[in-house]
């Protein structure tokens, strides 16, 4: 049974890696923007999405055939869903930028994308607790670090929207408001992932 649990933990950890890679790719586009860099990032994002979708499907297929105590199958499905959401959010943000083809990015985009990339990286680290969650103390530092990454995001998001509104540029608003919303969705998924991990820890004390 321990071997089976480790196999599921490995799937979740690799899926978390795809989430972290997607968020990092988006952040790097924001910090070093060009049309060619945007195109390369979109190609990488497609690969990460395909990989993440395959991992999620593999986990789902196995769970339908097996029962895995002490981590309920529903918990694993939830974790896989929450790790897939940041990949979708990062992809959608890049697709929006591709569609509008901006010459530059807004300066506040980097400050909005940074906590998203950090939270996904911490989620990748925290996913490893599924290998040893029975021996972890509460609160778990690895899980708490995810929430710490996104705690300041609402203020950054609000400031970005305020600056966007103050610019008085309707075309910029049409592009960047949905991009910011995608990143906000990704951050919310990371926080929910941390909450779900904490829930698993609490149920298996």
PDB file of C-alpha atoms in Angstrom:
ATOM      1  CA  UNK A   1       0.000   0.000   0.000  1.00  0.00           C
ATOM      2  CA  UNK A   2       2.898   2.367   0.732  1.00  0.00           C
ATOM      3  CA  UNK A   3       4.200   1.835  -2.795  1.00  0.00           C
ATOM      4  CA  UNK A   4       0.793   2.676  -4.258  1.00  0.00           C
ATOM      5  CA  UNK A   5       0.546   5.822  -2.119  1.00  0.00           C
ATOM      6  CA  UNK A   6       3.980   6.913  -3.295  1.00  0.00           C
ATOM      7  CA  UNK A   7       2.931   6.427  -6.906  1.00  0.00           C
ATOM      8  CA  UNK A   8       0.001   8.794  -6.391  1.00  0.00           C
ATOM      9  CA  UNK A   9       2.225  11.254  -4.560  1.00  0.00           C
ATOM     10  CA  UNK A  10       4.630  11.150  -7.500  1.00  0.00           C
ATOM     11  CA  UNK A  11       1.834  11.991  -9.951  1.00  0.00           C
ATOM     12  CA  UNK A  12       0.725  14.944  -7.819  1.00  0.00           C
ATOM     13  CA  UNK A  13       4.309  16.163  -7.454  1.00  0.00           C
ATOM     14  CA  UNK A  14       4.977  16.021 -11.193  1.00  0.00           C
ATOM     15  CA  UNK A  15       1.689  17.803 -11.862  1.00  0.00           C
ATOM     16  CA  UNK A  16       2.748  20.497  -9.402  1.00  0.00           C
ATOM     17  CA  UNK A  17       5.960  20.808 -11.404  1.00  0.00           C
ATOM     18  CA  UNK A  18       3.957  21.534 -14.557  1.00  0.00           C
ATOM     19  CA  UNK A  19       2.002  24.184 -12.693  1.00  0.00           C
ATOM     20  CA  UNK A  20       5.215  25.804 -11.458  1.00  0.00           C
ATOM     21  CA  UNK A  21       6.763  25.700 -14.944  1.00  0.00           C
ATOM     22  CA  UNK A  22       3.713  27.341 -16.505  1.00  0.00           C
ATOM     23  CA  UNK A  23       3.632  30.167 -13.956  1.00  0.00           C
ATOM     24  CA  UNK A  24       7.396  30.692 -14.273  1.00  0.00           C
ATOM     25  CA  UNK A  25       7.095  30.896 -18.057  1.00  0.00           C
ATOM     26  CA  UNK A  26       4.418  33.569 -17.768  1.00  0.00           C
ATOM     27  CA  UNK A  27       6.499  35.535 -15.276  1.00  0.00           C
ATOM     28  CA  UNK A  28       9.578  35.410 -17.510  1.00  0.00           C
ATOM     29  CA  UNK A  29       7.556  36.732 -20.450  1.00  0.00           C
ATOM     30  CA  UNK A  30       6.434  39.618 -18.242  1.00  0.00           C
ATOM     31  CA  UNK A  31       9.993  40.471 -17.224  1.00  0.00           C
ATOM     32  CA  UNK A  32      11.578  40.074 -20.689  1.00  0.00           C
ATOM     33  CA  UNK A  33       8.784  40.775 -23.143  1.00  0.00           C
ATOM     34  CA  UNK A  34       9.021  40.494 -26.919  1.00  0.00           C
ATOM     35  CA  UNK A  35       6.836  38.997 -29.636  1.00  0.00           C
ATOM     36  CA  UNK A  36       9.313  36.173 -30.235  1.00  0.00           C
ATOM     37  CA  UNK A  37       9.569  35.438 -26.509  1.00  0.00           C
ATOM     38  CA  UNK A  38       5.778  35.402 -26.297  1.00  0.00           C
ATOM     39  CA  UNK A  39       5.602  32.872 -29.137  1.00  0.00           C
ATOM     40  CA  UNK A  40       8.173  30.587 -27.498  1.00  0.00           C
ATOM     41  CA  UNK A  41       6.326  30.818 -24.197  1.00  0.00           C
ATOM     42  CA  UNK A  42       3.047  29.861 -25.862  1.00  0.00           C
ATOM     43  CA  UNK A  43       4.706  26.766 -27.323  1.00  0.00           C
ATOM     44  CA  UNK A  44       6.137  25.788 -23.946  1.00  0.00           C
ATOM     45  CA  UNK A  45       2.739  26.396 -22.359  1.00  0.00           C
ATOM     46  CA  UNK A  46       1.044  24.051 -24.811  1.00  0.00           C
ATOM     47  CA  UNK A  47       3.527  21.329 -23.893  1.00  0.00           C
ATOM     48  CA  UNK A  48       3.010  21.876 -20.168  1.00  0.00           C
ATOM     49  CA  UNK A  49      -0.766  21.843 -20.569  1.00  0.00           C
ATOM     50  CA  UNK A  50      -0.623  18.592 -22.550  1.00  0.00           C
ATOM     51  CA  UNK A  51       1.657  17.057 -19.945  1.00  0.00           C
ATOM     52  CA  UNK A  52      -0.490  18.241 -17.028  1.00  0.00           C
ATOM     53  CA  UNK A  53      -3.704  17.054 -18.692  1.00  0.00           C
ATOM     54  CA  UNK A  54      -2.154  13.632 -19.266  1.00  0.00           C
ATOM     55  CA  UNK A  55      -1.025  13.349 -15.655  1.00  0.00           C
ATOM     56  CA  UNK A  56      -4.415  14.414 -14.370  1.00  0.00           C
ATOM     57  CA  UNK A  57      -6.162  11.882 -16.606  1.00  0.00           C
ATOM     58  CA  UNK A  58      -3.781   9.114 -15.548  1.00  0.00           C
ATOM     59  CA  UNK A  59      -4.466   9.851 -11.897  1.00  0.00           C
ATOM     60  CA  UNK A  60      -8.223   9.967 -12.481  1.00  0.00           C
ATOM     61  CA  UNK A  61      -8.229   6.679 -14.384  1.00  0.00           C
ATOM     62  CA  UNK A  62      -6.309   4.931 -11.608  1.00  0.00           C
ATOM     63  CA  UNK A  63      -8.548   6.305  -8.883  1.00  0.00           C
ATOM     64  CA  UNK A  64     -11.621   4.944 -10.625  1.00  0.00           C
ATOM     65  CA  UNK A  65     -10.079   1.478 -10.427  1.00  0.00           C
ATOM     66  CA  UNK A  66      -8.561   1.623  -6.948  1.00  0.00           C
ATOM     67  CA  UNK A  67      -9.201   2.680  -3.377  1.00  0.00           C
ATOM     68  CA  UNK A  68      -6.363   4.433  -1.621  1.00  0.00           C
ATOM     69  CA  UNK A  69      -6.467   4.824   2.157  1.00  0.00           C
ATOM     70  CA  UNK A  70      -5.623   6.927   4.091  1.00  0.00           C
ATOM     71  CA  UNK A  71      -5.810   9.652   1.420  1.00  0.00           C
ATOM     72  CA  UNK A  72      -9.305   9.532  -0.058  1.00  0.00           C
ATOM     73  CA  UNK A  73      -9.595   9.448  -3.824  1.00  0.00           C
ATOM     74  CA  UNK A  74     -11.667  12.625  -3.652  1.00  0.00           C
ATOM     75  CA  UNK A  75      -8.753  14.438  -2.036  1.00  0.00           C
ATOM     76  CA  UNK A  76      -6.383  13.416  -4.807  1.00  0.00           C
ATOM     77  CA  UNK A  77      -8.853  14.437  -7.495  1.00  0.00           C
ATOM     78  CA  UNK A  78      -9.214  17.819  -5.813  1.00  0.00           C
ATOM     79  CA  UNK A  79      -5.447  18.300  -5.619  1.00  0.00           C
ATOM     80  CA  UNK A  80      -5.026  17.397  -9.288  1.00  0.00           C
ATOM     81  CA  UNK A  81      -7.786  19.832 -10.265  1.00  0.00           C
ATOM     82  CA  UNK A  82      -6.276  22.670  -8.233  1.00  0.00           C
ATOM     83  CA  UNK A  83      -2.828  22.077  -9.728  1.00  0.00           C
ATOM     84  CA  UNK A  84      -4.218  22.038 -13.253  1.00  0.00           C
ATOM     85  CA  UNK A  85      -5.971  25.395 -12.808  1.00  0.00           C
ATOM     86  CA  UNK A  86      -2.749  27.489 -12.681  1.00  0.00           C
ATOM     87  CA  UNK A  87      -1.603  25.881 -15.939  1.00  0.00           C
ATOM     88  CA  UNK A  88      -4.877  26.895 -17.587  1.00  0.00           C
ATOM     89  CA  UNK A  89      -4.672  30.380 -16.079  1.00  0.00           C
ATOM     90  CA  UNK A  90      -1.130  30.968 -17.326  1.00  0.00           C
ATOM     91  CA  UNK A  91      -2.016  29.656 -20.772  1.00  0.00           C
ATOM     92  CA  UNK A  92      -5.083  31.884 -21.007  1.00  0.00           C
ATOM     93  CA  UNK A  93      -3.017  34.943 -20.025  1.00  0.00           C
ATOM     94  CA  UNK A  94      -0.485  34.200 -22.757  1.00  0.00           C
ATOM     95  CA  UNK A  95      -3.213  33.575 -25.348  1.00  0.00           C
ATOM     96  CA  UNK A  96      -4.750  36.949 -24.537  1.00  0.00           C
ATOM     97  CA  UNK A  97      -1.400  38.657 -25.020  1.00  0.00           C
ATOM     98  CA  UNK A  98      -0.889  36.815 -28.294  1.00  0.00           C
ATOM     99  CA  UNK A  99      -4.304  37.913 -29.529  1.00  0.00           C
ATOM    100  CA  UNK A 100      -3.739  41.596 -28.741  1.00  0.00           C
ATOM    101  CA  UNK A 101      -0.015  41.636 -29.635  1.00  0.00           C
ATOM    102  CA  UNK A 102       1.046  44.476 -27.329  1.00  0.00           C
ATOM    103  CA  UNK A 103       4.380  46.130 -28.007  1.00  0.00           C
ATOM    104  CA  UNK A 104       5.185  46.252 -24.310  1.00  0.00           C
ATOM    105  CA  UNK A 105       3.692  45.032 -21.046  1.00  0.00           C
ATOM    106  CA  UNK A 106       2.381  47.253 -18.313  1.00  0.00           C
ATOM    107  CA  UNK A 107       4.929  47.791 -15.506  1.00  0.00           C
ATOM    108  CA  UNK A 108       2.608  46.492 -12.792  1.00  0.00           C
ATOM    109  CA  UNK A 109       2.199  43.167 -14.604  1.00  0.00           C
ATOM    110  CA  UNK A 110       5.480  41.916 -13.168  1.00  0.00           C
ATOM    111  CA  UNK A 111       4.389  42.690  -9.602  1.00  0.00           C
ATOM    112  CA  UNK A 112       1.130  40.806 -10.213  1.00  0.00           C
ATOM    113  CA  UNK A 113       2.748  37.796 -11.894  1.00  0.00           C
ATOM    114  CA  UNK A 114       5.550  37.411  -9.324  1.00  0.00           C
ATOM    115  CA  UNK A 115       3.453  36.079  -6.411  1.00  0.00           C
ATOM    116  CA  UNK A 116       1.687  33.706  -8.812  1.00  0.00           C
ATOM    117  CA  UNK A 117       5.017  32.227  -9.929  1.00  0.00           C
ATOM    118  CA  UNK A 118       6.256  32.060  -6.327  1.00  0.00           C
ATOM    119  CA  UNK A 119       3.079  30.377  -5.082  1.00  0.00           C
ATOM    120  CA  UNK A 120       3.240  27.740  -7.823  1.00  0.00           C
ATOM    121  CA  UNK A 121       6.887  27.053  -7.011  1.00  0.00           C
ATOM    122  CA  UNK A 122       5.987  26.621  -3.330  1.00  0.00           C
ATOM    123  CA  UNK A 123       3.081  24.362  -4.296  1.00  0.00           C
ATOM    124  CA  UNK A 124       5.548  22.174  -6.172  1.00  0.00           C
ATOM    125  CA  UNK A 125       7.685  21.941  -3.021  1.00  0.00           C
ATOM    126  CA  UNK A 126       4.683  21.322  -0.778  1.00  0.00           C
ATOM    127  CA  UNK A 127       3.361  18.504  -2.974  1.00  0.00           C
ATOM    128  CA  UNK A 128       6.257  16.415  -1.717  1.00  0.00           C
ATOM    129  CA  UNK A 129       4.673  16.216   1.733  1.00  0.00           C
ATOM    130  CA  UNK A 130       2.347  13.549   0.367  1.00  0.00           C
ATOM    131  CA  UNK A 131       5.282  11.146   0.683  1.00  0.00           C
ATOM    132  CA  UNK A 132       5.703  11.825   4.422  1.00  0.00           C
ATOM    133  CA  UNK A 133       2.550  13.565   5.587  1.00  0.00           C
ATOM    134  CA  UNK A 134       2.049  11.176   8.529  1.00  0.00           C
ATOM    135  CA  UNK A 135       5.183  12.461  10.249  1.00  0.00           C
ATOM    136  CA  UNK A 136       4.708  16.199   9.656  1.00  0.00           C
ATOM    137  CA  UNK A 137       3.935  18.668  12.441  1.00  0.00           C
ATOM    138  CA  UNK A 138       1.103  21.167  12.124  1.00  0.00           C
ATOM    139  CA  UNK A 139       1.034  23.816  10.911  1.00  0.00           C
ATOM    140  CA  UNK A 140       3.154  22.591   7.997  1.00  0.00           C
ATOM    141  CA  UNK A 141       5.689  25.235   6.950  1.00  0.00           C
ATOM    142  CA  UNK A 142       5.777  24.063   3.327  1.00  0.00           C
ATOM    143  CA  UNK A 143       2.020  24.565   3.022  1.00  0.00           C
ATOM    144  CA  UNK A 144       2.010  27.867   4.898  1.00  0.00           C
ATOM    145  CA  UNK A 145       4.568  29.274   2.464  1.00  0.00           C
ATOM    146  CA  UNK A 146       2.068  28.958  -0.398  1.00  0.00           C
ATOM    147  CA  UNK A 147      -0.417  31.160   1.417  1.00  0.00           C
ATOM    148  CA  UNK A 148       2.331  33.612   2.359  1.00  0.00           C
ATOM    149  CA  UNK A 149       3.147  34.051  -1.340  1.00  0.00           C
ATOM    150  CA  UNK A 150      -0.399  35.095  -2.222  1.00  0.00           C
ATOM    151  CA  UNK A 151      -1.358  36.991   0.947  1.00  0.00           C
ATOM    152  CA  UNK A 152      -0.281  40.285  -0.586  1.00  0.00           C
ATOM    153  CA  UNK A 153      -1.774  39.563  -3.983  1.00  0.00           C
ATOM    154  CA  UNK A 154      -5.203  41.225  -3.456  1.00  0.00           C
ATOM    155  CA  UNK A 155      -3.539  44.584  -2.774  1.00  0.00           C
ATOM    156  CA  UNK A 156      -1.262  44.224  -5.812  1.00  0.00           C
ATOM    157  CA  UNK A 157      -4.211  43.190  -7.966  1.00  0.00           C
ATOM    158  CA  UNK A 158      -6.308  46.142  -6.798  1.00  0.00           C
ATOM    159  CA  UNK A 159      -3.417  48.552  -7.416  1.00  0.00           C
ATOM    160  CA  UNK A 160      -2.886  47.150 -10.924  1.00  0.00           C
ATOM    161  CA  UNK A 161      -6.574  47.567 -11.757  1.00  0.00           C
ATOM    162  CA  UNK A 162      -6.561  51.092 -10.345  1.00  0.00           C
ATOM    163  CA  UNK A 163      -3.561  52.097 -12.473  1.00  0.00           C
ATOM    164  CA  UNK A 164      -5.181  50.508 -15.485  1.00  0.00           C
ATOM    165  CA  UNK A 165      -8.369  52.483 -14.908  1.00  0.00           C
ATOM    166  CA  UNK A 166      -6.439  55.704 -14.375  1.00  0.00           C
ATOM    167  CA  UNK A 167      -4.635  55.245 -17.693  1.00  0.00           C
ATOM    168  CA  UNK A 168      -7.884  55.998 -19.515  1.00  0.00           C
ATOM    169  CA  UNK A 169      -6.925  53.646 -22.350  1.00  0.00           C
ATOM    170  CA  UNK A 170      -9.863  51.373 -23.299  1.00  0.00           C
ATOM    171  CA  UNK A 171      -7.729  49.115 -25.479  1.00  0.00           C
ATOM    172  CA  UNK A 172      -5.258  48.557 -22.659  1.00  0.00           C
ATOM    173  CA  UNK A 173      -8.141  47.876 -20.301  1.00  0.00           C
ATOM    174  CA  UNK A 174      -9.620  45.300 -22.718  1.00  0.00           C
ATOM    175  CA  UNK A 175      -6.319  43.398 -22.778  1.00  0.00           C
ATOM    176  CA  UNK A 176      -4.793  43.674 -19.341  1.00  0.00           C
ATOM    177  CA  UNK A 177      -7.882  43.402 -17.141  1.00  0.00           C
ATOM    178  CA  UNK A 178      -8.569  39.800 -18.343  1.00  0.00           C
ATOM    179  CA  UNK A 179      -4.850  38.980 -18.048  1.00  0.00           C
ATOM    180  CA  UNK A 180      -4.823  40.155 -14.433  1.00  0.00           C
ATOM    181  CA  UNK A 181      -8.003  38.154 -13.819  1.00  0.00           C
ATOM    182  CA  UNK A 182      -6.309  34.998 -15.134  1.00  0.00           C
ATOM    183  CA  UNK A 183      -3.403  35.499 -12.750  1.00  0.00           C
ATOM    184  CA  UNK A 184      -5.820  36.147  -9.878  1.00  0.00           C
ATOM    185  CA  UNK A 185      -7.573  32.872 -10.673  1.00  0.00           C
ATOM    186  CA  UNK A 186      -4.237  31.054 -10.638  1.00  0.00           C
ATOM    187  CA  UNK A 187      -3.346  32.550  -7.256  1.00  0.00           C
ATOM    188  CA  UNK A 188      -6.734  31.528  -5.853  1.00  0.00           C
ATOM    189  CA  UNK A 189      -6.132  27.963  -7.028  1.00  0.00           C
ATOM    190  CA  UNK A 190      -2.757  27.933  -5.259  1.00  0.00           C
ATOM    191  CA  UNK A 191      -4.365  29.080  -2.019  1.00  0.00           C
ATOM    192  CA  UNK A 192      -7.071  26.429  -2.379  1.00  0.00           C
ATOM    193  CA  UNK A 193      -4.354  23.829  -2.986  1.00  0.00           C
ATOM    194  CA  UNK A 194      -2.708  24.831   0.293  1.00  0.00           C
ATOM    195  CA  UNK A 195      -6.056  24.588   2.097  1.00  0.00           C
ATOM    196  CA  UNK A 196      -6.682  21.144   0.604  1.00  0.00           C
ATOM    197  CA  UNK A 197      -3.257  19.920   1.705  1.00  0.00           C
ATOM    198  CA  UNK A 198      -3.895  21.208   5.212  1.00  0.00           C
ATOM    199  CA  UNK A 199      -7.199  19.377   5.197  1.00  0.00           C
ATOM    200  CA  UNK A 200      -5.454  16.111   4.301  1.00  0.00           C
ATOM    201  CA  UNK A 201      -2.942  16.628   7.107  1.00  0.00           C
ATOM    202  CA  UNK A 202      -5.682  17.317   9.641  1.00  0.00           C
ATOM    203  CA  UNK A 203      -7.683  14.240   8.624  1.00  0.00           C
ATOM    204  CA  UNK A 204      -4.664  11.998   8.993  1.00  0.00           C
ATOM    205  CA  UNK A 205      -3.217  13.143  12.327  1.00  0.00           C
TER     206      UNK A 205
END
